[in-house]
Structures are given as structure tokens and as C-alpha cells.
CSV table of C-alpha atoms in Angstrom, one decimal:
chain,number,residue,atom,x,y,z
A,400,UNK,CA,-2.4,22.4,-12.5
A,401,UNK,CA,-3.9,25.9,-11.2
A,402,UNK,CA,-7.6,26.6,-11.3
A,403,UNK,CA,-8.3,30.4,-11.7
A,404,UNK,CA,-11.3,32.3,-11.2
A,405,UNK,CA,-11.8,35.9,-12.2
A,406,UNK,CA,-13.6,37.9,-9.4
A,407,UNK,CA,-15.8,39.3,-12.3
A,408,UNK,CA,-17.2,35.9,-12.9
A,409,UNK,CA,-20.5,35.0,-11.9
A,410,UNK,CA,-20.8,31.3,-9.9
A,411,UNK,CA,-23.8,29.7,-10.4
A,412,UNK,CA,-25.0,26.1,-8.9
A,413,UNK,CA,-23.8,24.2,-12.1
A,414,UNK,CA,-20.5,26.3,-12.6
A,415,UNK,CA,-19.7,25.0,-8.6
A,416,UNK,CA,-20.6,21.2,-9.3
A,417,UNK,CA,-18.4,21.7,-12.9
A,418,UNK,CA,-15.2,23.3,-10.7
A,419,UNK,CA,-16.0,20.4,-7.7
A,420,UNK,CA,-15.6,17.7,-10.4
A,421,UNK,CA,-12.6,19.4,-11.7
A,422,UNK,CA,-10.7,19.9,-8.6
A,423,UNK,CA,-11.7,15.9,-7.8
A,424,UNK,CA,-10.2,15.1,-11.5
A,425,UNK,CA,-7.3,16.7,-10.8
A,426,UNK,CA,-6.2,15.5,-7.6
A,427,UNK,CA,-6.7,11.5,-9.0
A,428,UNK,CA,-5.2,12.4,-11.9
A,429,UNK,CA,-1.6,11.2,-9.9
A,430,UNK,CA,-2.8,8.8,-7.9
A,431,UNK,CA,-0.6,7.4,-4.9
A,432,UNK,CA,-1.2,4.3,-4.7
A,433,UNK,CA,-1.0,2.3,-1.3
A,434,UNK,CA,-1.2,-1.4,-0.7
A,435,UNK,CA,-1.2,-3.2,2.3
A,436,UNK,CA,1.4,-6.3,2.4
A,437,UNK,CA,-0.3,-9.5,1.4
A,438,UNK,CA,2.6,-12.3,1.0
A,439,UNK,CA,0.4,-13.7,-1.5
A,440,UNK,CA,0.4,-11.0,-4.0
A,441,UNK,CA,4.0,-9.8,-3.7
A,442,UNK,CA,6.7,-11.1,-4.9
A,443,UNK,CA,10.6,-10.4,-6.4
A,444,UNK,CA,12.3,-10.8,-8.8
A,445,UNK,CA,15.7,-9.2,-10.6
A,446,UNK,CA,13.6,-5.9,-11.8
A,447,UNK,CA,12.5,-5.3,-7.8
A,448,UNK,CA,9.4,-5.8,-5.8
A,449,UNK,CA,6.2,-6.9,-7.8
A,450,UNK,CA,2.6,-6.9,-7.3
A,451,UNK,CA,0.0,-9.3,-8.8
A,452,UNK,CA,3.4,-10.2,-10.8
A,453,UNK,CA,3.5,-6.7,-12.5
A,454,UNK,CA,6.3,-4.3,-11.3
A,455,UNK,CA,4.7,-2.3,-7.9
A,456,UNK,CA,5.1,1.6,-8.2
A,457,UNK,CA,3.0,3.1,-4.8
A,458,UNK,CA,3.4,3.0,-1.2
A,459,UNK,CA,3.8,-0.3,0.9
A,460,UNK,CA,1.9,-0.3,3.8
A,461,UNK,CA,2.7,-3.5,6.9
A,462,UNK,CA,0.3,-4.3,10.1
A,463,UNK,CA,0.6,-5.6,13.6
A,464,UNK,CA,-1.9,-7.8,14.5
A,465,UNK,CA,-3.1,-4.6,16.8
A,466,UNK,CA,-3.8,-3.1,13.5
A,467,UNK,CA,-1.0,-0.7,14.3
A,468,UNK,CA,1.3,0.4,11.4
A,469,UNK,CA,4.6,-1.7,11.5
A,470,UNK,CA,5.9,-0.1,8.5
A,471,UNK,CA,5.9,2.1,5.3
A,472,UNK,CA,7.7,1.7,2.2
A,473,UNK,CA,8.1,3.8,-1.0
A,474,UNK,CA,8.6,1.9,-4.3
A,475,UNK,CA,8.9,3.3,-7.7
A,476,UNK,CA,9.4,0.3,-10.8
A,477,UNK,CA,10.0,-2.0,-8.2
A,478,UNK,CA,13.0,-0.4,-6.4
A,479,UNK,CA,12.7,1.2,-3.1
A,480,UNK,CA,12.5,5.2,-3.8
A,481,UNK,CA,12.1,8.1,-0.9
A,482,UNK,CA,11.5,8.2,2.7
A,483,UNK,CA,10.4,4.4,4.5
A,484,UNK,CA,9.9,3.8,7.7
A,485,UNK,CA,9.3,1.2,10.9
A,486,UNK,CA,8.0,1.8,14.4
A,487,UNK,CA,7.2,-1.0,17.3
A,488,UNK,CA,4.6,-2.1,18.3
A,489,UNK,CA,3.6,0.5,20.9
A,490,UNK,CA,3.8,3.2,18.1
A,491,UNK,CA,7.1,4.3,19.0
A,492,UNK,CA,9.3,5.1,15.6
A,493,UNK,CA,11.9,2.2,15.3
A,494,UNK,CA,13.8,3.4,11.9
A,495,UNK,CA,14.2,6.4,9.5
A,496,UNK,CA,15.9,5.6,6.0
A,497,UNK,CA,16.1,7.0,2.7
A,498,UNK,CA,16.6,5.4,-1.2
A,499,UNK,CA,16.9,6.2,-4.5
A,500,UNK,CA,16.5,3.4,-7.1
A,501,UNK,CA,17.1,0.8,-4.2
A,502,UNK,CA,20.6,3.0,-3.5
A,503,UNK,CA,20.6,3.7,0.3
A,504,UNK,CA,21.4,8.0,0.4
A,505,UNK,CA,21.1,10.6,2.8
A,506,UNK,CA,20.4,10.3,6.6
A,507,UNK,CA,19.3,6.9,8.1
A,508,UNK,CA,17.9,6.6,11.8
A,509,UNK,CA,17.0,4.1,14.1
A,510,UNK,CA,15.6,3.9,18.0
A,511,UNK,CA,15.7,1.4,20.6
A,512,UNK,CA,11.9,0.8,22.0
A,513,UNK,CA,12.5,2.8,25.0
A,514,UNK,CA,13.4,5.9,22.6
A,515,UNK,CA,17.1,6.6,23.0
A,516,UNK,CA,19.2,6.4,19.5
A,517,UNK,CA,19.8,3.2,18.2
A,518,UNK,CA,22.3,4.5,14.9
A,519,UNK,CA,22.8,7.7,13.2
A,520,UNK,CA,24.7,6.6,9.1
A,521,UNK,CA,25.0,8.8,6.0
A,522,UNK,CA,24.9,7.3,2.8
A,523,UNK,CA,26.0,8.5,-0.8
A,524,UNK,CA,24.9,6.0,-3.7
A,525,UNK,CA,24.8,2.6,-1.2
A,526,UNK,CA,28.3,3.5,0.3
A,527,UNK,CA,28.8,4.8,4.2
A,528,UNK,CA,30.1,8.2,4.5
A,529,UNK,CA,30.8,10.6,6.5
A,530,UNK,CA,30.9,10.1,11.0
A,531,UNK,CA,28.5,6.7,11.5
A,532,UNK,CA,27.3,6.4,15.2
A,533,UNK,CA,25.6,3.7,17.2
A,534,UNK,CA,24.5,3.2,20.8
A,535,UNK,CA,23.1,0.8,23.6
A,536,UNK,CA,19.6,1.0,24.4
A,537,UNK,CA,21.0,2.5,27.9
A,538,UNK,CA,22.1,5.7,25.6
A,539,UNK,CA,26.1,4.7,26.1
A,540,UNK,CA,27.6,5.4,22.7
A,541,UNK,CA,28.8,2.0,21.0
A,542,UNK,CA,31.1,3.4,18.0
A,543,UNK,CA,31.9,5.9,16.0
A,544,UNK,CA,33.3,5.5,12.5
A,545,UNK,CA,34.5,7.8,9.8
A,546,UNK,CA,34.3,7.1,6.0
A,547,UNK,CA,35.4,9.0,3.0
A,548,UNK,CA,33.2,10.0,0.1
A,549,UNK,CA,33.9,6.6,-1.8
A,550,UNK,CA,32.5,4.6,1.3
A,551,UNK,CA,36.2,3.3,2.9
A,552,UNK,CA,37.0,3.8,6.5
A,553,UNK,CA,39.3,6.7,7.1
A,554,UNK,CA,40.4,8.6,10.6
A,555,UNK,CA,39.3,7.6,14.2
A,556,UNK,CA,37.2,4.8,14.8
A,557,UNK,CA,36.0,3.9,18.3
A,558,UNK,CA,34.2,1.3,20.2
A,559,UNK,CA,33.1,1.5,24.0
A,560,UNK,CA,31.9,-1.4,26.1
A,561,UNK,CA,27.9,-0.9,27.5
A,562,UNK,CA,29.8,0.7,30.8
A,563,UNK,CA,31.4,3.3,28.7
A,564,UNK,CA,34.9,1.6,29.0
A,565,UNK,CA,37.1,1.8,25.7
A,566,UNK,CA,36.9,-1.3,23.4
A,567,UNK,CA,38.8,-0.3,20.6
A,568,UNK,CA,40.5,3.3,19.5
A,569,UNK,CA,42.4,3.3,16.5
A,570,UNK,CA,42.9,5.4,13.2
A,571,UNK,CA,43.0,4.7,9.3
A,572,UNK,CA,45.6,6.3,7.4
A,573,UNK,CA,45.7,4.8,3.5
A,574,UNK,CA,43.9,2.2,4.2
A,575,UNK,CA,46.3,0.5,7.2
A,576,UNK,CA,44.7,0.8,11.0
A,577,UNK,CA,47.0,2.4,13.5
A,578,UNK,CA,46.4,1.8,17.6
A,579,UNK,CA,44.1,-0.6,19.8
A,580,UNK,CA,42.0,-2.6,17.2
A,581,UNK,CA,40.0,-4.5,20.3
A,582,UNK,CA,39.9,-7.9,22.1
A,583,UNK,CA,38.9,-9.2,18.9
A,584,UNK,CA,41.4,-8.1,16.3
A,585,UNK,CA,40.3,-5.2,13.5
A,586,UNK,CA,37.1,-7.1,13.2
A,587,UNK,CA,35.2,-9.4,15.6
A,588,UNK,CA,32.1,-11.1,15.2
A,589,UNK,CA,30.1,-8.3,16.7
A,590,UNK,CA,31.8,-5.7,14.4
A,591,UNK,CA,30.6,-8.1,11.4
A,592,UNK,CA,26.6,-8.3,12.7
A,593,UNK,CA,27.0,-4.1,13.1
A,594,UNK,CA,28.0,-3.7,9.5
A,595,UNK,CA,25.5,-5.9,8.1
A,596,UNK,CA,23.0,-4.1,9.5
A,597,UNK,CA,23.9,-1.0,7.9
């Protein structure tokens, strides 16, 4: 909503009052609403994240005990929607994701506490594509997977031990893994805790 005013009219002290109560009506008239998390007064449920048991639409706000922000979550009906975010306790940023309708999309980010790159995934509608990286919190790169555009693991993937030595080097072609899979087979333990964090 635009407010115009001709040069030609006069402004007198009522007509400023009249336009400052107008310009304060319009910027309430979407409100954003932000809560900050109480345990007590959220809850979920199959249609998402709820509020005083009614579906929450606004901004999720979470506190260390130093009253620094520990994260910052979008919600629309329920369902995660938009940018949210974490840092640590010392302020530093800790994670970077995007969601649409609780669907992870786009770019997702994450740091160790002493700054260096934690992760770097893509998502399309909940599914990894694209190059996925991760690293140790000494900035050594840990993997690097490819995916196609329907989320399936295609091309080189590579793991590296934390003193840059190879751990695994091996390539997808129709679904079947070609080369050295690891210590641990196509999948160890450690593979299985990576991809559930994603």
C-alpha cells in the first residue's frame, strides 16, 4: 500500500497525526508475529508445530540462558517455511537452512564453533542434489558427494581421513558403486550418522 501526497497539498497539524496513524495502520496491518519457545505452550501434532494448541504461523524465536539468540525459525500453518537459523553460544553462526512447507530446498550451511565450514548440501523438494560437501573442524575436507536431480547418488564420491589421507574414492554409474568403497564397506556407521544429519 502506497501513501501519496501532492506537493500542492497543504499539511496541517491534524492532516500529519491523520497520515502518522495511517502509516502505523498500515505497517500492523501484516503483522509478523514472533514467539519465544516456551515447551509449555508448543506442541505437534500431524498438521505441524502448534501454539496454545492452534496451528503457529510467525517466527520462532530460542534463548541461551546468556539471553543470547540460540535460534530462529520460520513457520507458516505449522510447517517450517523460509530462512531458519542457529548460532552458539558465543554468537558465532552454527547453521543456515532453508524450507518450503517443511520440504528442505535450496542451500543449507553449517560451521564448526571455531568458524571453518562444517557442510555445504543443496536440496530440491527434501531430496540432496547436486555436489554435497562436509569438513573437520580443522578445515580438512571430509566428503564430497554428488546426487542427481531426483536425490540418488551419482558420479564421484570421496571420503578423506582428518589427516587428509583417502578413505574412500569411488563412482556411481546406474545405481552400482565402482572403486574403493572404504574400511567399512559402501556404508559404515559414520557414513550412516552423516546422512542423518542431512
Amino acid at each position: 500500500m502506497y501513501i501519496k501526497i501532492h506537493h500542492s497539498s497543504i499539511i496541517t497539524p491534524n492532516s500529519k497525526l491523520i497520515l502518522f496513524l495511517l502509516l502505523i495502520f498500515v505497517a500492523c496491518s501484516s503483522p509478523q508475529v514472533e514467539i519465544t519457545w516456551d515447551e509449555k505452550l508448543f506442541s505437534q501434532n500431524n498438521d505441524g508445530l502448534l501454539y496454545q494448541q492452534k496451528v503457529f504461523s510467525g517466527t520462532l524465536v530460542k534463548y541461551y540462558s546468556n539471553k543470547k539468540i540460540a535460534s530462529k525459525q520460520r513457520f507458516d500453518k505449522g510447517k517450517l517455511e523460509g530462512l531458519s537459523e542457529k548460532w552458539f553460544e558465543n554468537g558465532q553462526i552454527q547453521e543456515r537452512r532453508f524450507y518450503s512447507q517443511n520440504q528442505k530446498i535450496g542451500k543449507h550451511e553449517a560451521w564448526w564453533e571455531n568458524g571453518q565450514k562444517r557442510f555445504e548440501y543443496e536440496f530440491k523438494n527434501d531430496a540432496p542434489i547436486k555436489k554435497h560437501k562436509e569438513w573437520y573442524s580443522n578445515g580438512q575436507l571430509f566428503s564430497v558427494n554428488n546426487y542427481d536431480e531426483n536425490g540418488q547418488p551419482v558420479g564421484v564420491q570421496q571420503m578423506w581421513f582428518d589427516d587428509g589421507k583417502i578413505k574412500a574414492n569411488y563412482e556411481v554409474k546406474n545405481g552400482r558403486r565402482f572403486g574403493l568403497l572404504g574400511a567399512k564397506g559402501c556404508m559404515g556407521n559414520n557414513e550412516k550418522t552423516l546422512l542423518n544429519e542431512k
